[in-house]
mmCIF file of C-alpha atoms and ligand atoms in Angstrom:
data_model
loop_
_atom_site.group_PDB
_atom_site.id
_atom_site.type_symbol
_atom_site.label_atom_id
_atom_site.label_comp_id
_atom_site.label_asym_id
_atom_site.label_seq_id
_atom_site.Cartn_x
_atom_site.Cartn_y
_atom_site.Cartn_z
ATOM 1 C CA MET A 1 108.137 115.930 87.004
ATOM 2 C CA PRO A 2 104.418 116.060 87.828
ATOM 3 C CA ASP A 3 102.642 114.303 90.668
ATOM 4 C CA PHE A 4 99.283 112.642 90.098
ATOM 5 C CA LEU A 5 97.441 113.750 93.218
ATOM 6 C CA ASP A 6 93.898 114.373 92.031
ATOM 7 C CA ILE A 7 91.722 114.634 88.952
ATOM 8 C CA HIS A 8 90.718 118.254 89.613
ATOM 9 C CA THR A 9 94.353 119.340 89.904
ATOM 10 C CA THR A 10 95.415 117.624 86.647
ATOM 11 C CA ALA A 11 94.764 119.484 83.376
ATOM 12 C CA PRO A 12 91.974 118.027 81.194
ATOM 13 C CA ALA A 13 94.418 117.627 78.285
ATOM 14 C CA ASP A 14 96.749 115.567 80.490
ATOM 15 C CA LEU A 15 93.839 113.422 81.708
ATOM 16 C CA ARG A 16 92.918 112.742 78.074
ATOM 17 C CA THR A 17 96.548 111.902 77.212
ATOM 18 C CA ILE A 18 96.602 109.392 80.092
ATOM 19 C CA ILE A 19 93.332 107.703 79.009
ATOM 20 C CA ASP A 20 94.502 107.470 75.363
ATOM 21 C CA SER A 21 97.860 106.067 76.393
ATOM 22 C CA ALA A 22 96.158 103.493 78.662
ATOM 23 C CA ARG A 23 93.935 102.357 75.813
ATOM 24 C CA ALA A 24 96.887 102.050 73.421
ATOM 25 C CA MET A 25 98.906 99.998 75.929
ATOM 26 C CA LYS A 26 95.898 97.752 76.614
ATOM 27 C CA ASP A 27 95.379 97.153 72.880
ATOM 28 C CA ALA A 28 99.072 96.464 72.357
ATOM 29 C CA ARG A 29 99.049 93.741 75.036
ATOM 30 C CA ALA A 30 95.924 91.904 73.859
ATOM 31 C CA GLY A 31 96.257 88.150 74.388
ATOM 32 C CA ARG A 32 99.714 88.366 75.865
ATOM 33 C CA PRO A 33 100.763 86.498 79.077
ATOM 34 C CA LYS A 34 100.350 88.825 82.036
ATOM 35 C CA GLY A 35 103.821 88.198 83.395
ATOM 36 C CA THR A 36 105.625 89.323 80.253
ATOM 37 C CA PRO A 37 106.913 92.863 79.790
ATOM 38 C CA ASP A 38 105.407 95.231 77.218
ATOM 39 C CA ASP A 39 107.170 95.639 73.861
ATOM 40 C CA GLU A 40 108.260 99.048 75.117
ATOM 41 C CA THR A 41 109.649 99.114 78.667
ATOM 42 C CA PRO A 42 110.105 102.831 79.359
ATOM 43 C CA LEU A 43 110.474 102.230 83.126
ATOM 44 C CA ALA A 44 113.439 99.851 82.705
ATOM 45 C CA GLY A 45 116.009 100.605 85.384
ATOM 46 C CA ARG A 46 113.457 102.479 87.538
ATOM 47 C CA MET A 47 112.405 101.567 91.060
ATOM 48 C CA VAL A 48 108.774 102.098 92.106
ATOM 49 C CA SER A 49 107.676 102.051 95.754
ATOM 50 C CA LEU A 50 104.077 101.351 96.708
ATOM 51 C CA ILE A 51 103.127 102.388 100.251
ATOM 52 C CA PHE A 52 99.926 101.124 101.865
ATOM 53 C CA GLU A 53 98.579 102.457 105.142
ATOM 54 C CA LYS A 54 95.228 100.749 104.409
ATOM 55 C CA PRO A 55 94.352 97.348 102.925
ATOM 56 C CA SER A 56 94.214 96.872 99.152
ATOM 57 C CA THR A 57 93.850 94.135 96.556
ATOM 58 C CA ARG A 58 93.355 95.925 93.217
ATOM 59 C CA THR A 59 95.564 98.964 93.766
ATOM 60 C CA ARG A 60 98.387 96.903 95.159
ATOM 61 C CA VAL A 61 98.399 94.211 92.491
ATOM 62 C CA SER A 62 97.613 96.448 89.503
ATOM 63 C CA PHE A 63 100.363 98.962 90.317
ATOM 64 C CA ASP A 64 102.869 96.201 90.963
ATOM 65 C CA VAL A 65 102.060 94.248 87.786
ATOM 66 C CA GLY A 66 101.804 97.440 85.719
ATOM 67 C CA ALA A 67 105.165 98.804 86.840
ATOM 68 C CA ARG A 68 106.799 95.437 86.055
ATOM 69 C CA GLN A 69 105.191 95.258 82.603
ATOM 70 C CA LEU A 70 106.762 98.670 81.941
ATOM 71 C CA GLY A 71 110.154 97.281 82.970
ATOM 72 C CA ALA A 72 110.439 98.729 86.495
ATOM 73 C CA GLN A 73 111.291 96.960 89.715
ATOM 74 C CA THR A 74 108.845 97.421 92.571
ATOM 75 C CA MET A 75 108.667 97.303 96.342
ATOM 76 C CA VAL A 76 105.469 97.150 98.339
ATOM 77 C CA LEU A 77 105.740 98.790 101.757
ATOM 78 C CA SER A 78 103.217 98.551 104.541
ATOM 79 C CA GLY A 79 102.864 101.832 106.455
ATOM 80 C CA HIS A 80 102.782 100.257 109.909
ATOM 81 C CA GLU A 81 106.035 98.361 109.253
ATOM 82 C CA MET A 82 107.866 101.582 108.280
ATOM 83 C CA GLN A 83 109.318 104.224 110.588
ATOM 84 C CA LEU A 84 106.455 106.350 109.213
ATOM 85 C CA GLY A 85 104.237 104.452 111.618
ATOM 86 C CA HIS A 86 106.593 105.129 114.553
ATOM 87 C CA GLY A 87 106.834 108.887 114.424
ATOM 88 C CA GLU A 88 109.231 109.690 111.579
ATOM 89 C CA THR A 89 107.703 112.635 109.763
ATOM 90 C CA ILE A 90 106.163 112.250 106.333
ATOM 91 C CA ALA A 91 108.553 114.936 105.079
ATOM 92 C CA ASP A 92 111.644 113.024 106.240
ATOM 93 C CA THR A 93 110.284 109.766 104.831
ATOM 94 C CA ALA A 94 109.701 111.520 101.506
ATOM 95 C CA ARG A 95 113.255 112.900 101.422
ATOM 96 C CA VAL A 96 114.772 109.505 102.262
ATOM 97 C CA LEU A 97 112.681 107.500 99.783
ATOM 98 C CA SER A 98 113.564 110.003 97.053
ATOM 99 C CA ARG A 99 117.225 108.963 97.426
ATOM 100 C CA TYR A 100 116.318 105.329 96.636
ATOM 101 C CA VAL A 101 113.316 105.232 94.329
ATOM 102 C CA ASP A 102 112.046 106.957 91.173
ATOM 103 C CA LEU A 103 108.317 107.014 91.934
ATOM 104 C CA ILE A 104 106.147 106.806 95.057
ATOM 105 C CA MET A 105 102.523 105.642 95.167
ATOM 106 C CA ILE A 106 100.825 106.036 98.535
ATOM 107 C CA ARG A 107 97.454 104.911 99.913
ATOM 108 C CA THR A 108 96.821 106.734 103.145
ATOM 109 C CA PHE A 109 94.222 108.183 105.497
ATOM 110 C CA GLU A 110 94.588 111.960 105.672
ATOM 111 C CA GLU A 111 94.889 113.943 102.465
ATOM 112 C CA ALA A 112 97.507 116.074 104.274
ATOM 113 C CA THR A 113 99.822 113.026 104.354
ATOM 114 C CA LEU A 114 99.668 112.717 100.565
ATOM 115 C CA HIS A 115 100.355 116.419 100.106
ATOM 116 C CA GLU A 116 103.247 116.420 102.591
ATOM 117 C CA MET A 117 104.763 113.432 100.789
ATOM 118 C CA ALA A 118 104.430 115.202 97.429
ATOM 119 C CA GLU A 119 105.824 118.476 98.755
ATOM 120 C CA HIS A 120 108.980 116.917 100.187
ATOM 121 C CA ALA A 121 109.658 114.114 97.696
ATOM 122 C CA SER A 122 111.881 114.981 94.760
ATOM 123 C CA VAL A 123 110.269 112.183 92.718
ATOM 124 C CA PRO A 124 106.630 112.026 91.511
ATOM 125 C CA VAL A 125 103.948 110.948 93.982
ATOM 126 C CA ILE A 126 100.694 109.198 93.002
ATOM 127 C CA ASN A 127 97.502 109.158 95.081
ATOM 128 C CA GLY A 128 96.400 105.540 95.591
ATOM 129 C CA LEU A 129 93.363 106.649 97.703
ATOM 130 C CA THR A 130 92.890 108.925 100.691
ATOM 131 C CA ASN A 131 89.887 109.432 102.946
ATOM 132 C CA ARG A 132 88.786 112.160 100.523
ATOM 133 C CA THR A 133 89.645 111.047 96.952
ATOM 134 C CA HIS A 134 90.496 108.074 94.700
ATOM 135 C CA PRO A 135 91.635 109.507 91.347
ATOM 136 C CA CYS A 136 93.252 106.371 89.842
ATOM 137 C CA GLN A 137 89.955 104.533 90.202
ATOM 138 C CA ILE A 138 88.029 107.146 88.273
ATOM 139 C CA MET A 139 90.638 107.256 85.486
ATOM 140 C CA ALA A 140 90.000 103.522 85.056
ATOM 141 C CA ASP A 141 86.239 104.118 85.211
ATOM 142 C CA VAL A 142 86.286 106.814 82.507
ATOM 143 C CA MET A 143 88.437 104.516 80.366
ATOM 144 C CA THR A 144 85.971 101.660 80.939
ATOM 145 C CA TYR A 145 82.916 103.753 80.080
ATOM 146 C CA GLU A 146 84.495 104.985 76.837
ATOM 147 C CA GLU A 147 85.692 101.506 75.868
ATOM 148 C CA HIS A 148 82.077 100.264 76.000
ATOM 149 C CA ARG A 149 80.045 103.297 74.970
ATOM 150 C CA GLY A 150 82.282 105.984 73.418
ATOM 151 C CA PRO A 151 82.938 109.496 74.764
ATOM 152 C CA ILE A 152 81.678 110.141 78.311
ATOM 153 C CA THR A 153 81.275 113.865 77.628
ATOM 154 C CA GLY A 154 77.608 114.870 77.915
ATOM 155 C CA ARG A 155 76.493 111.527 79.415
ATOM 156 C CA LYS A 156 74.333 111.222 82.552
ATOM 157 C CA VAL A 157 76.155 109.520 85.418
ATOM 158 C CA VAL A 158 74.208 108.711 88.588
ATOM 159 C CA TRP A 159 75.871 107.928 91.895
ATOM 160 C CA SER A 160 73.608 106.126 94.376
ATOM 161 C CA GLY A 161 74.852 105.798 97.952
ATOM 162 C CA ASP A 162 77.478 107.401 100.183
ATOM 163 C CA GLY A 163 78.984 110.756 99.130
ATOM 164 C CA ASN A 164 82.475 109.393 99.783
ATOM 165 C CA ASN A 165 86.039 109.565 98.431
ATOM 166 C CA VAL A 166 85.219 107.683 95.210
ATOM 167 C CA PHE A 167 82.239 109.974 94.583
ATOM 168 C CA ALA A 168 84.537 112.985 95.100
ATOM 169 C CA SER A 169 86.796 111.897 92.263
ATOM 170 C CA PHE A 170 83.702 111.380 90.076
ATOM 171 C CA ALA A 171 82.676 114.984 90.858
ATOM 172 C CA HIS A 172 86.137 116.147 89.785
ATOM 173 C CA ALA A 173 85.937 114.033 86.629
ATOM 174 C CA ALA A 174 82.474 115.399 85.761
ATOM 175 C CA ALA A 175 83.998 118.860 85.559
ATOM 176 C CA GLN A 176 87.190 117.804 83.772
ATOM 177 C CA PHE A 177 85.609 115.404 81.237
ATOM 178 C CA GLY A 178 82.297 117.288 80.921
ATOM 179 C CA PHE A 179 79.619 114.811 81.989
ATOM 180 C CA ASP A 180 76.437 115.352 84.021
ATOM 181 C CA LEU A 181 76.591 113.900 87.520
ATOM 182 C CA THR A 182 73.626 113.243 89.811
ATOM 183 C CA PHE A 183 74.051 112.272 93.450
ATOM 184 C CA THR A 184 71.299 110.341 95.182
ATOM 185 C CA GLY A 185 71.768 109.458 98.829
ATOM 186 C CA PRO A 186 70.666 110.455 102.340
ATOM 187 C CA GLU A 187 71.400 114.063 103.326
ATOM 188 C CA PRO A 188 73.689 113.182 106.295
ATOM 189 C CA LEU A 189 75.983 111.382 103.815
ATOM 190 C CA ASP A 190 76.053 114.150 101.225
ATOM 191 C CA PRO A 191 79.359 114.784 99.453
ATOM 192 C CA GLU A 192 81.680 117.390 100.935
ATOM 193 C CA ARG A 193 80.690 120.967 100.172
ATOM 194 C CA GLU A 194 84.179 121.692 98.783
ATOM 195 C CA TRP A 195 83.722 119.129 95.999
ATOM 196 C CA LEU A 196 80.223 120.328 95.136
ATOM 197 C CA ASP A 197 81.540 123.902 95.032
ATOM 198 C CA PHE A 198 84.377 122.803 92.738
ATOM 199 C CA ALA A 199 81.901 121.234 90.313
ATOM 200 C CA ASP A 200 79.690 124.368 90.477
ATOM 201 C CA ALA A 201 82.607 126.685 89.789
ATOM 202 C CA ALA A 202 83.723 124.525 86.865
ATOM 203 C CA GLY A 203 80.260 124.850 85.278
ATOM 204 C CA HIS A 204 79.246 121.229 85.920
ATOM 205 C CA PRO A 205 77.101 121.409 89.078
ATOM 206 C CA VAL A 206 76.217 118.082 90.677
ATOM 207 C CA THR A 207 72.455 117.484 90.737
ATOM 208 C CA ILE A 208 71.207 116.252 94.117
ATOM 209 C CA GLU A 209 68.019 114.164 94.014
ATOM 210 C CA ARG A 210 66.880 112.341 97.170
ATOM 211 C CA ASP A 211 64.559 109.956 95.335
ATOM 212 C CA PRO A 212 66.774 107.217 93.859
ATOM 213 C CA LEU A 213 64.240 106.134 91.234
ATOM 214 C CA LYS A 214 63.842 109.696 89.953
ATOM 215 C CA ALA A 215 67.611 110.183 90.021
ATOM 216 C CA ALA A 216 68.255 107.065 87.933
ATOM 217 C CA ALA A 217 65.799 108.040 85.165
ATOM 218 C CA GLY A 218 67.576 108.131 81.813
ATOM 219 C CA ALA A 219 71.032 107.376 83.262
ATOM 220 C CA ASP A 220 73.858 106.240 80.987
ATOM 221 C CA LEU A 221 75.855 104.957 83.946
ATOM 222 C CA ILE A 222 74.909 104.029 87.516
ATOM 223 C CA VAL A 223 77.673 103.819 90.103
ATOM 224 C CA THR A 224 77.841 102.875 93.745
ATOM 225 C CA ASP A 225 80.412 101.955 96.391
ATOM 226 C CA THR A 226 80.587 100.356 99.806
ATOM 227 C CA TRP A 227 78.371 101.848 102.526
ATOM 228 C CA VAL A 228 81.222 101.800 105.063
ATOM 229 C CA SER A 229 84.638 102.962 103.866
ATOM 230 C CA MET A 230 87.951 101.926 105.388
ATOM 231 C CA HIS A 231 88.248 105.199 107.304
ATOM 232 C CA ASP A 232 84.691 105.128 108.680
ATOM 233 C CA PRO A 233 84.302 104.093 112.326
ATOM 234 C CA GLU A 234 82.898 100.615 112.882
ATOM 235 C CA SER A 235 80.391 102.194 115.294
ATOM 236 C CA ALA A 236 78.726 103.937 112.325
ATOM 237 C CA ARG A 237 78.048 100.701 110.420
ATOM 238 C CA GLU A 238 74.469 100.058 111.539
ATOM 239 C CA ARG A 239 73.392 103.697 111.149
ATOM 240 C CA ARG A 240 74.941 103.917 107.674
ATOM 241 C CA HIS A 241 73.276 100.699 106.563
ATOM 242 C CA ASN A 242 69.889 102.012 107.712
ATOM 243 C CA GLN A 243 70.423 105.348 105.970
ATOM 244 C CA LEU A 244 71.713 103.829 102.726
ATOM 245 C CA ARG A 245 69.411 100.830 102.262
ATOM 246 C CA PRO A 246 66.931 102.791 100.092
ATOM 247 C CA TYR A 247 69.831 103.581 97.733
ATOM 248 C CA GLN A 248 70.768 99.979 96.949
ATOM 249 C CA VAL A 249 71.413 99.442 93.230
ATOM 250 C CA ASN A 250 68.983 96.675 92.300
ATOM 251 C CA ALA A 251 66.972 95.626 89.252
ATOM 252 C CA ALA A 252 64.238 98.186 90.000
ATOM 253 C CA LEU A 253 66.780 101.030 90.051
ATOM 254 C CA MET A 254 68.586 99.826 86.918
ATOM 255 C CA ALA A 255 65.216 99.619 85.137
ATOM 256 C CA GLN A 256 64.922 103.426 85.378
ATOM 257 C CA ALA A 257 68.175 103.918 83.460
ATOM 258 C CA LYS A 258 68.595 103.782 79.682
ATOM 259 C CA PRO A 259 68.362 100.226 78.283
ATOM 260 C CA ASP A 260 72.080 100.260 77.442
ATOM 261 C CA ALA A 261 73.182 101.835 80.744
ATOM 262 C CA LEU A 262 76.298 100.506 82.435
ATOM 263 C CA PHE A 263 76.756 99.646 86.113
ATOM 264 C CA MET A 264 80.042 100.285 87.926
ATOM 265 C CA HIS A 265 81.449 99.597 91.396
ATOM 266 C CA CYS A 266 85.105 100.152 92.237
ATOM 267 C CA LEU A 267 85.100 96.996 94.431
ATOM 268 C CA PRO A 268 85.480 95.506 96.981
ATOM 269 C CA ALA A 269 81.687 95.123 97.157
ATOM 270 C CA HIS A 270 79.380 93.853 99.854
ATOM 271 C CA ARG A 271 77.042 91.854 97.688
ATOM 272 C CA ASN A 272 73.342 92.479 98.329
ATOM 273 C CA ASP A 273 74.062 95.569 100.431
ATOM 274 C CA GLU A 274 74.986 98.478 98.124
ATOM 275 C CA ALA A 275 74.242 96.430 94.984
ATOM 276 C CA THR A 276 72.489 93.133 94.400
ATOM 277 C CA SER A 277 74.336 90.187 92.905
ATOM 278 C CA GLU A 278 71.706 90.261 90.163
ATOM 279 C CA VAL A 279 73.009 93.685 89.073
ATOM 280 C CA MET A 280 76.684 92.985 89.774
ATOM 281 C CA ASP A 281 76.601 89.843 87.620
ATOM 282 C CA GLY A 282 73.974 91.152 85.193
ATOM 283 C CA PRO A 283 74.206 92.446 81.622
ATOM 284 C CA HIS A 284 74.792 96.109 82.565
ATOM 285 C CA SER A 285 77.740 95.384 84.843
ATOM 286 C CA VAL A 286 81.331 96.207 83.834
ATOM 287 C CA ILE A 287 82.844 95.853 87.309
ATOM 288 C CA PHE A 288 85.632 93.464 86.317
ATOM 289 C CA ASP A 289 86.562 95.581 83.289
ATOM 290 C CA GLU A 290 86.942 98.490 85.723
ATOM 291 C CA ALA A 291 89.237 96.358 87.873
ATOM 292 C CA GLU A 292 91.306 95.328 84.855
ATOM 293 C CA ASN A 293 91.548 98.885 83.600
ATOM 294 C CA ARG A 294 93.168 99.993 86.864
ATOM 295 C CA LEU A 295 96.245 98.216 85.478
ATOM 296 C CA HIS A 296 96.263 100.008 82.121
ATOM 297 C CA ALA A 297 95.232 103.428 83.466
ATOM 298 C CA GLN A 298 97.886 103.390 86.191
ATOM 299 C CA LYS A 299 100.596 102.345 83.727
ATOM 300 C CA ALA A 300 99.666 105.470 81.784
ATOM 301 C CA VAL A 301 99.713 107.562 84.979
ATOM 302 C CA MET A 302 103.204 106.276 85.865
ATOM 303 C CA ARG A 303 104.517 107.034 82.361
ATOM 304 C CA TRP A 304 102.968 110.501 82.451
ATOM 305 C CA CYS A 305 104.535 111.253 85.849
ATOM 306 C CA LEU A 306 107.966 110.161 84.661
ATOM 307 C CA GLY A 307 107.606 111.736 81.219
ATOM 308 C CA VAL A 308 108.462 108.496 79.404
HETATM 309 N N1 CP B 1 89.043 99.706 94.108
HETATM 310 C C1 CP B 1 90.139 99.621 94.877
HETATM 311 O O1 CP B 1 90.897 100.590 95.042
HETATM 312 O O2 CP B 1 90.360 98.389 95.412
HETATM 313 P P1 CP B 1 91.453 97.964 96.498
HETATM 314 O O3 CP B 1 91.036 98.588 97.790
HETATM 315 O O4 CP B 1 91.404 96.484 96.521
HETATM 316 O O5 CP B 1 92.795 98.494 96.069
HETATM 317 N N1 NVA B 2 85.249 104.081 99.572
HETATM 318 C C1 NVA B 2 86.080 102.904 99.719
HETATM 319 C C2 NVA B 2 86.828 102.633 98.468
HETATM 320 C C3 NVA B 2 87.693 101.398 98.492
HETATM 321 C C4 NVA B 2 88.443 101.180 97.229
HETATM 322 C C5 NVA B 2 87.023 103.081 100.890
HETATM 323 O O1 NVA B 2 87.615 104.172 101.026
HETATM 324 O O2 NVA B 2 87.143 102.161 101.705
#
């Protein structure tokens, strides 16, 4: 059974299957009370464990609700309350959990932790964010774009801000779904070379443009994220804010994009830092649709992993 570890390591046809399945499940639930199960409950009798080594609101709640709507039972585990946090190896934790549960979702720091979990678990493992990637978020974002504007293939997506883990999964998605991606941000916070090289090799090089207004020209979608991620040291906050302030998504930046451009932010947001409230609450913004679609996209990811 497959893991869902990253967008660039999942075949484009499988990514499309997941998005289509998410959309179908969303449509099938329209207007229904959130606490009720779906008509089909393919995860009935399954146990899903959700491990968090970092804080979370959306990932935690959307995976938990989604698994239950599919008929599963769930347990949310906090990394520091497990033996994982007291020296038990990831590999041993993976082997033990595999004797109890059918699926493991983990949000962690180092990417190596995710890969060690996947290597030693005999059940599928899903990446709920690492310091380097956030694939479930971008599956929801692609779904959200297409729900509002049709196929994302060939569109111009502009990322303004930090070249972080969420950007990395956008770079992977640009290659796998075939859209044009522009990064605008300060050079010290450029995306990792490995992700830019991946996009190059896949024939979808990321355009780097230091001038945010030039970068945003003609965009179909403008995206940003927090200026200080959970894994960034607190001591870097002031420097990052100074470096990133010119890349704030505000009305002037949005005005460069196409008139029907969308605005996305994975949330949580620091209002009036990386994006103004005017943009976040304005007509281009689909930020709460993105949050909702985490639920539907991850239900599709869980079904795909379990082959049900
Ligand atoms: N976007 C996202 O992953 O949010 P949480 O950190 O609240 O899970
Ligand atoms: N880049 C952010 C995303 C949070 C969902 C972080 O890693 O903290």
